[in-house]
Amino acid sequence: MEAEPPQPAPLDPNESLQELFSAHGLPAQRKGDFVIVDDFEMVISGVAVVGRQDAQATLVRLDIIVTDITLEKGDLTESFVGVGKDCRTALGDALHHFTQGMFHVLVSALRGRPSPEVVNDAWRICGVERQVTLGSLCTRGPFPESAWPGALEALKSQLSDMPLPPGTHGMSYFAYRSPGQPAVVDVSSNGISYGSLDVPLLAQAWPEAGSYYSARMFCIIAGAPGA
């Protein structure tokens, strides 16, 4: 009988996560599948799953699960897709998108470490001014950058009348458009409903293009004053 080909080792993003937090001055220790940050004030874990593999590229989905004492719901989960020639490079791409879009927000908004990689803003939500920390926009394809300011203003306008919970929570905005198809927009957060958003109106911000493009933005909305 022919010997079975060796199986690749499971993808483990948590060593990279531990190194990332440590490199930014936050005490971080690896404990099994978890990374303990700031003496258990934050616990983060990454799970990598291999998706499509063909001659052109490999796709890996990186799920990031964060628990932090400052979050109203206790934890949040975000997913990032990586593309590369093999599993390792695809995971590296997913980790890059996590770092660019989410990591600096967590460090700044939840752990109190100022970062030049985020934008701090004040949004009026249901009549109350809330501090918002926004990460960098992560894009793929021929993304129309000129459309983003209008798309963001449309989101802020709709949130101004929405009765969001008063505590600190994360929010993810994802938009994509394929040739010949309408744009698709998704706004989500762990355990919080955005069902009253006029999603078709939000989608109008994204113009037609000759090939697929997408954009993802993650932010932390701080708790309302007195919450």
mmCIF file of C-alpha atoms in Angstrom:
data_model
loop_
_atom_site.group_PDB
_atom_site.id
_atom_site.type_symbol
_atom_site.label_atom_id
_atom_site.label_comp_id
_atom_site.label_asym_id
_atom_site.label_seq_id
_atom_site.Cartn_x
_atom_site.Cartn_y
_atom_site.Cartn_z
ATOM 1 C CA MET A 1 0.000 0.000 0.000
ATOM 2 C CA GLU A 2 1.192 3.483 -0.780
ATOM 3 C CA ALA A 3 1.897 5.697 2.174
ATOM 4 C CA GLU A 4 -0.567 8.473 2.852
ATOM 5 C CA PRO A 5 0.823 11.878 1.864
ATOM 6 C CA PRO A 6 1.785 13.995 4.878
ATOM 7 C CA GLN A 7 -1.005 16.260 6.053
ATOM 8 C CA PRO A 8 -0.233 19.949 6.547
ATOM 9 C CA ALA A 9 -0.147 21.153 10.129
ATOM 10 C CA PRO A 10 -3.337 22.942 11.240
ATOM 11 C CA LEU A 11 -3.198 26.674 10.699
ATOM 12 C CA ASP A 12 -2.633 28.431 14.017
ATOM 13 C CA PRO A 13 -3.059 32.230 13.992
ATOM 14 C CA ASN A 14 -2.783 32.661 17.763
ATOM 15 C CA GLU A 15 1.010 32.841 17.930
ATOM 16 C CA SER A 16 0.861 35.742 15.471
ATOM 17 C CA LEU A 17 -1.874 37.397 17.553
ATOM 18 C CA GLN A 18 0.225 37.101 20.725
ATOM 19 C CA GLU A 19 3.237 38.599 18.960
ATOM 20 C CA LEU A 20 1.120 41.415 17.556
ATOM 21 C CA PHE A 21 -0.207 42.533 20.953
ATOM 22 C CA SER A 22 3.210 42.203 22.575
ATOM 23 C CA ALA A 23 4.829 44.273 19.823
ATOM 24 C CA HIS A 24 2.394 47.092 20.630
ATOM 25 C CA GLY A 25 3.286 47.169 24.320
ATOM 26 C CA LEU A 26 0.395 45.111 25.687
ATOM 27 C CA PRO A 27 1.209 42.148 27.960
ATOM 28 C CA ALA A 28 -0.016 39.059 26.117
ATOM 29 C CA GLN A 29 0.343 35.373 26.953
ATOM 30 C CA ARG A 30 -0.592 32.314 24.954
ATOM 31 C CA LYS A 31 -2.871 29.888 26.798
ATOM 32 C CA GLY A 32 -3.817 27.019 24.492
ATOM 33 C CA ASP A 33 -6.111 28.395 21.802
ATOM 34 C CA PHE A 34 -6.408 31.773 23.530
ATOM 35 C CA VAL A 35 -4.280 34.868 23.960
ATOM 36 C CA ILE A 36 -4.627 36.572 27.346
ATOM 37 C CA VAL A 37 -4.152 40.346 27.113
ATOM 38 C CA ASP A 38 -3.791 42.847 29.969
ATOM 39 C CA ASP A 39 -4.119 40.260 32.754
ATOM 40 C CA PHE A 40 -7.394 38.765 31.475
ATOM 41 C CA GLU A 41 -9.075 42.118 30.755
ATOM 42 C CA MET A 42 -9.129 40.983 27.125
ATOM 43 C CA VAL A 43 -9.078 37.436 25.760
ATOM 44 C CA ILE A 44 -8.721 36.888 22.021
ATOM 45 C CA SER A 45 -8.699 33.755 19.889
ATOM 46 C CA GLY A 46 -8.243 33.165 16.182
ATOM 47 C CA VAL A 47 -9.595 30.193 14.212
ATOM 48 C CA ALA A 48 -8.443 29.673 10.626
ATOM 49 C CA VAL A 49 -10.453 27.565 8.175
ATOM 50 C CA VAL A 50 -9.239 26.686 4.690
ATOM 51 C CA GLY A 51 -11.815 27.427 2.018
ATOM 52 C CA ARG A 52 -11.395 27.152 -1.733
ATOM 53 C CA GLN A 53 -8.123 25.778 -3.083
ATOM 54 C CA ASP A 54 -7.334 25.666 -6.805
ATOM 55 C CA ALA A 55 -4.504 26.417 -9.218
ATOM 56 C CA GLN A 56 -5.176 30.158 -9.031
ATOM 57 C CA ALA A 57 -5.400 30.764 -5.294
ATOM 58 C CA THR A 58 -6.193 29.487 -1.815
ATOM 59 C CA LEU A 59 -8.776 31.143 0.427
ATOM 60 C CA VAL A 60 -8.624 31.090 4.226
ATOM 61 C CA ARG A 61 -11.271 32.485 6.590
ATOM 62 C CA LEU A 62 -9.940 33.832 9.871
ATOM 63 C CA ASP A 63 -12.507 34.114 12.669
ATOM 64 C CA ILE A 64 -11.473 36.456 15.484
ATOM 65 C CA ILE A 65 -13.297 36.105 18.809
ATOM 66 C CA VAL A 66 -12.728 38.877 21.357
ATOM 67 C CA THR A 67 -13.891 39.014 24.972
ATOM 68 C CA ASP A 68 -13.297 42.284 26.838
ATOM 69 C CA ILE A 69 -14.564 43.637 30.139
ATOM 70 C CA THR A 70 -15.596 46.923 28.496
ATOM 71 C CA LEU A 71 -18.002 45.389 25.959
ATOM 72 C CA GLU A 72 -21.713 45.459 26.696
ATOM 73 C CA LYS A 73 -22.299 41.985 25.246
ATOM 74 C CA GLY A 74 -19.025 40.641 26.625
ATOM 75 C CA ASP A 75 -17.603 39.481 23.322
ATOM 76 C CA LEU A 76 -17.611 40.023 19.579
ATOM 77 C CA THR A 77 -16.679 37.997 16.516
ATOM 78 C CA GLU A 78 -15.354 39.198 13.162
ATOM 79 C CA SER A 79 -14.241 37.223 10.100
ATOM 80 C CA PHE A 80 -11.531 38.073 7.600
ATOM 81 C CA VAL A 81 -10.820 36.319 4.301
ATOM 82 C CA GLY A 82 -7.254 35.882 3.118
ATOM 83 C CA VAL A 83 -6.097 35.048 -0.405
ATOM 84 C CA GLY A 84 -2.721 33.580 -1.322
ATOM 85 C CA LYS A 85 -0.827 30.983 -3.314
ATOM 86 C CA ASP A 86 -1.082 28.514 -0.416
ATOM 87 C CA CYS A 87 -2.615 28.222 3.057
ATOM 88 C CA ARG A 88 0.199 30.047 4.833
ATOM 89 C CA THR A 89 0.221 33.073 2.567
ATOM 90 C CA ALA A 90 -3.577 33.191 2.611
ATOM 91 C CA LEU A 91 -3.544 33.190 6.427
ATOM 92 C CA GLY A 92 -0.940 35.961 6.341
ATOM 93 C CA ASP A 93 -3.250 38.010 4.116
ATOM 94 C CA ALA A 94 -6.177 37.465 6.500
ATOM 95 C CA LEU A 95 -4.023 38.504 9.472
ATOM 96 C CA HIS A 96 -2.976 41.616 7.546
ATOM 97 C CA HIS A 97 -6.623 42.586 7.045
ATOM 98 C CA PHE A 98 -7.351 41.943 10.731
ATOM 99 C CA THR A 99 -4.410 44.137 11.733
ATOM 100 C CA GLN A 100 -5.340 46.894 9.305
ATOM 101 C CA GLY A 101 -9.063 46.915 9.986
ATOM 102 C CA MET A 102 -9.662 45.732 13.570
ATOM 103 C CA PHE A 103 -6.555 45.314 15.715
ATOM 104 C CA HIS A 104 -5.743 49.012 16.115
ATOM 105 C CA VAL A 105 -9.390 49.722 16.981
ATOM 106 C CA LEU A 106 -9.301 47.136 19.782
ATOM 107 C CA VAL A 107 -6.035 48.480 21.154
ATOM 108 C CA SER A 108 -7.184 52.107 21.040
ATOM 109 C CA ALA A 109 -10.873 51.907 21.999
ATOM 110 C CA LEU A 110 -10.822 48.995 24.471
ATOM 111 C CA ARG A 111 -7.290 49.055 25.889
ATOM 112 C CA GLY A 112 -6.771 52.831 25.899
ATOM 113 C CA ARG A 113 -3.631 52.925 23.733
ATOM 114 C CA PRO A 114 -3.715 55.865 21.271
ATOM 115 C CA SER A 115 -3.021 54.819 17.694
ATOM 116 C CA PRO A 116 -2.413 56.845 14.524
ATOM 117 C CA GLU A 117 -4.029 53.981 12.604
ATOM 118 C CA VAL A 118 -7.573 54.837 13.737
ATOM 119 C CA VAL A 119 -9.970 57.740 13.297
ATOM 120 C CA ASN A 120 -11.729 59.069 16.397
ATOM 121 C CA ASP A 121 -15.060 60.725 15.718
ATOM 122 C CA ALA A 122 -18.266 61.720 17.496
ATOM 123 C CA TRP A 123 -21.561 60.430 16.073
ATOM 124 C CA ARG A 124 -25.001 61.491 17.215
ATOM 125 C CA ILE A 125 -26.969 58.283 17.824
ATOM 126 C CA CYS A 126 -30.580 58.494 18.930
ATOM 127 C CA GLY A 127 -30.004 62.051 20.091
ATOM 128 C CA VAL A 128 -26.896 61.245 22.160
ATOM 129 C CA GLU A 129 -23.314 62.006 21.143
ATOM 130 C CA ARG A 130 -21.227 58.815 21.165
ATOM 131 C CA GLN A 131 -17.481 58.487 20.635
ATOM 132 C CA VAL A 132 -16.628 56.186 17.728
ATOM 133 C CA THR A 133 -13.241 54.665 16.886
ATOM 134 C CA LEU A 134 -12.967 53.642 13.237
ATOM 135 C CA GLY A 135 -10.382 51.327 11.723
ATOM 136 C CA SER A 136 -8.844 51.568 8.281
ATOM 137 C CA LEU A 137 -11.027 50.632 5.330
ATOM 138 C CA CYS A 138 -10.061 47.187 3.996
ATOM 139 C CA THR A 139 -10.746 46.847 0.276
ATOM 140 C CA ARG A 140 -10.393 44.395 -2.584
ATOM 141 C CA GLY A 141 -10.682 44.939 -6.311
ATOM 142 C CA PRO A 142 -11.101 48.299 -8.082
ATOM 143 C CA PHE A 143 -12.659 49.993 -5.072
ATOM 144 C CA PRO A 144 -14.121 53.456 -5.824
ATOM 145 C CA GLU A 145 -12.526 55.403 -2.957
ATOM 146 C CA SER A 146 -14.425 58.576 -3.823
ATOM 147 C CA ALA A 147 -17.687 56.822 -2.877
ATOM 148 C CA TRP A 148 -16.663 56.053 0.718
ATOM 149 C CA PRO A 149 -17.247 59.495 2.322
ATOM 150 C CA GLY A 150 -20.828 59.549 1.024
ATOM 151 C CA ALA A 151 -21.417 55.940 2.103
ATOM 152 C CA LEU A 152 -20.164 56.718 5.608
ATOM 153 C CA GLU A 153 -22.327 59.831 5.892
ATOM 154 C CA ALA A 154 -25.379 57.809 4.797
ATOM 155 C CA LEU A 155 -24.663 55.287 7.570
ATOM 156 C CA LYS A 156 -24.188 58.006 10.203
ATOM 157 C CA SER A 157 -27.418 59.704 9.098
ATOM 158 C CA GLN A 158 -29.464 56.548 9.578
ATOM 159 C CA LEU A 159 -27.840 55.719 12.920
ATOM 160 C CA SER A 160 -28.742 59.170 14.239
ATOM 161 C CA ASP A 161 -32.336 58.016 14.848
ATOM 162 C CA MET A 162 -31.614 54.429 15.853
ATOM 163 C CA PRO A 163 -32.048 53.430 19.518
ATOM 164 C CA LEU A 164 -28.836 51.460 19.950
ATOM 165 C CA PRO A 165 -28.040 49.928 23.356
ATOM 166 C CA PRO A 166 -26.158 52.366 25.617
ATOM 167 C CA GLY A 167 -23.092 50.167 26.239
ATOM 168 C CA THR A 168 -19.836 49.864 24.295
ATOM 169 C CA HIS A 169 -20.025 47.559 21.288
ATOM 170 C CA GLY A 170 -18.432 46.824 17.935
ATOM 171 C CA MET A 171 -19.991 47.370 14.520
ATOM 172 C CA SER A 172 -18.966 45.985 11.147
ATOM 173 C CA TYR A 173 -19.871 47.511 7.771
ATOM 174 C CA PHE A 174 -19.335 45.364 4.665
ATOM 175 C CA ALA A 175 -20.227 46.289 1.091
ATOM 176 C CA TYR A 176 -19.536 44.566 -2.220
ATOM 177 C CA ARG A 177 -20.612 44.773 -5.828
ATOM 178 C CA SER A 178 -20.246 42.348 -8.745
ATOM 179 C CA PRO A 179 -20.546 43.311 -12.430
ATOM 180 C CA GLY A 180 -24.161 43.583 -13.524
ATOM 181 C CA GLN A 181 -25.461 43.150 -9.969
ATOM 182 C CA PRO A 182 -26.715 45.643 -7.374
ATOM 183 C CA ALA A 183 -24.454 46.454 -4.468
ATOM 184 C CA VAL A 184 -24.918 44.483 -1.253
ATOM 185 C CA VAL A 185 -24.405 46.095 2.160
ATOM 186 C CA ASP A 186 -24.381 44.357 5.532
ATOM 187 C CA VAL A 187 -24.162 46.115 8.909
ATOM 188 C CA SER A 188 -23.810 43.806 11.888
ATOM 189 C CA SER A 189 -22.774 43.484 15.504
ATOM 190 C CA ASN A 190 -22.902 40.676 18.039
ATOM 191 C CA GLY A 191 -26.349 40.533 19.558
ATOM 192 C CA ILE A 192 -27.455 43.957 18.298
ATOM 193 C CA SER A 193 -30.096 44.423 15.622
ATOM 194 C CA TYR A 194 -29.759 46.937 12.817
ATOM 195 C CA GLY A 195 -33.007 45.796 11.255
ATOM 196 C CA SER A 196 -34.387 49.316 10.871
ATOM 197 C CA LEU A 197 -31.552 50.430 8.575
ATOM 198 C CA ASP A 198 -32.608 51.218 5.015
ATOM 199 C CA VAL A 199 -30.026 48.892 3.421
ATOM 200 C CA PRO A 200 -31.083 49.546 -0.206
ATOM 201 C CA LEU A 201 -30.503 53.258 0.423
ATOM 202 C CA LEU A 202 -27.041 52.529 1.836
ATOM 203 C CA ALA A 203 -26.263 50.401 -1.230
ATOM 204 C CA GLN A 204 -26.949 53.313 -3.581
ATOM 205 C CA ALA A 205 -23.567 54.788 -2.616
ATOM 206 C CA TRP A 206 -21.667 52.063 -4.493
ATOM 207 C CA PRO A 207 -21.352 52.529 -8.291
ATOM 208 C CA GLU A 208 -21.176 49.897 -11.008
ATOM 209 C CA ALA A 209 -17.706 48.585 -11.890
ATOM 210 C CA GLY A 210 -16.176 46.255 -14.440
ATOM 211 C CA SER A 211 -15.160 43.674 -11.839
ATOM 212 C CA TYR A 212 -15.885 42.662 -8.268
ATOM 213 C CA TYR A 213 -14.897 45.004 -5.464
ATOM 214 C CA SER A 214 -15.546 45.112 -1.735
ATOM 215 C CA ALA A 215 -14.932 47.222 1.362
ATOM 216 C CA ARG A 216 -15.040 46.421 5.071
ATOM 217 C CA MET A 217 -14.930 48.824 8.018
ATOM 218 C CA PHE A 218 -14.924 47.946 11.715
ATOM 219 C CA CYS A 219 -15.522 50.414 14.525
ATOM 220 C CA ILE A 220 -16.159 50.538 18.264
ATOM 221 C CA ILE A 221 -19.055 52.688 19.460
ATOM 222 C CA ALA A 222 -18.325 53.807 23.021
ATOM 223 C CA GLY A 223 -20.981 53.661 25.695
ATOM 224 C CA ALA A 224 -23.338 56.600 26.061
ATOM 225 C CA PRO A 225 -22.476 59.106 28.798
ATOM 226 C CA GLY A 226 -23.628 57.719 32.132
ATOM 227 C CA ALA A 227 -24.081 54.187 30.787
#
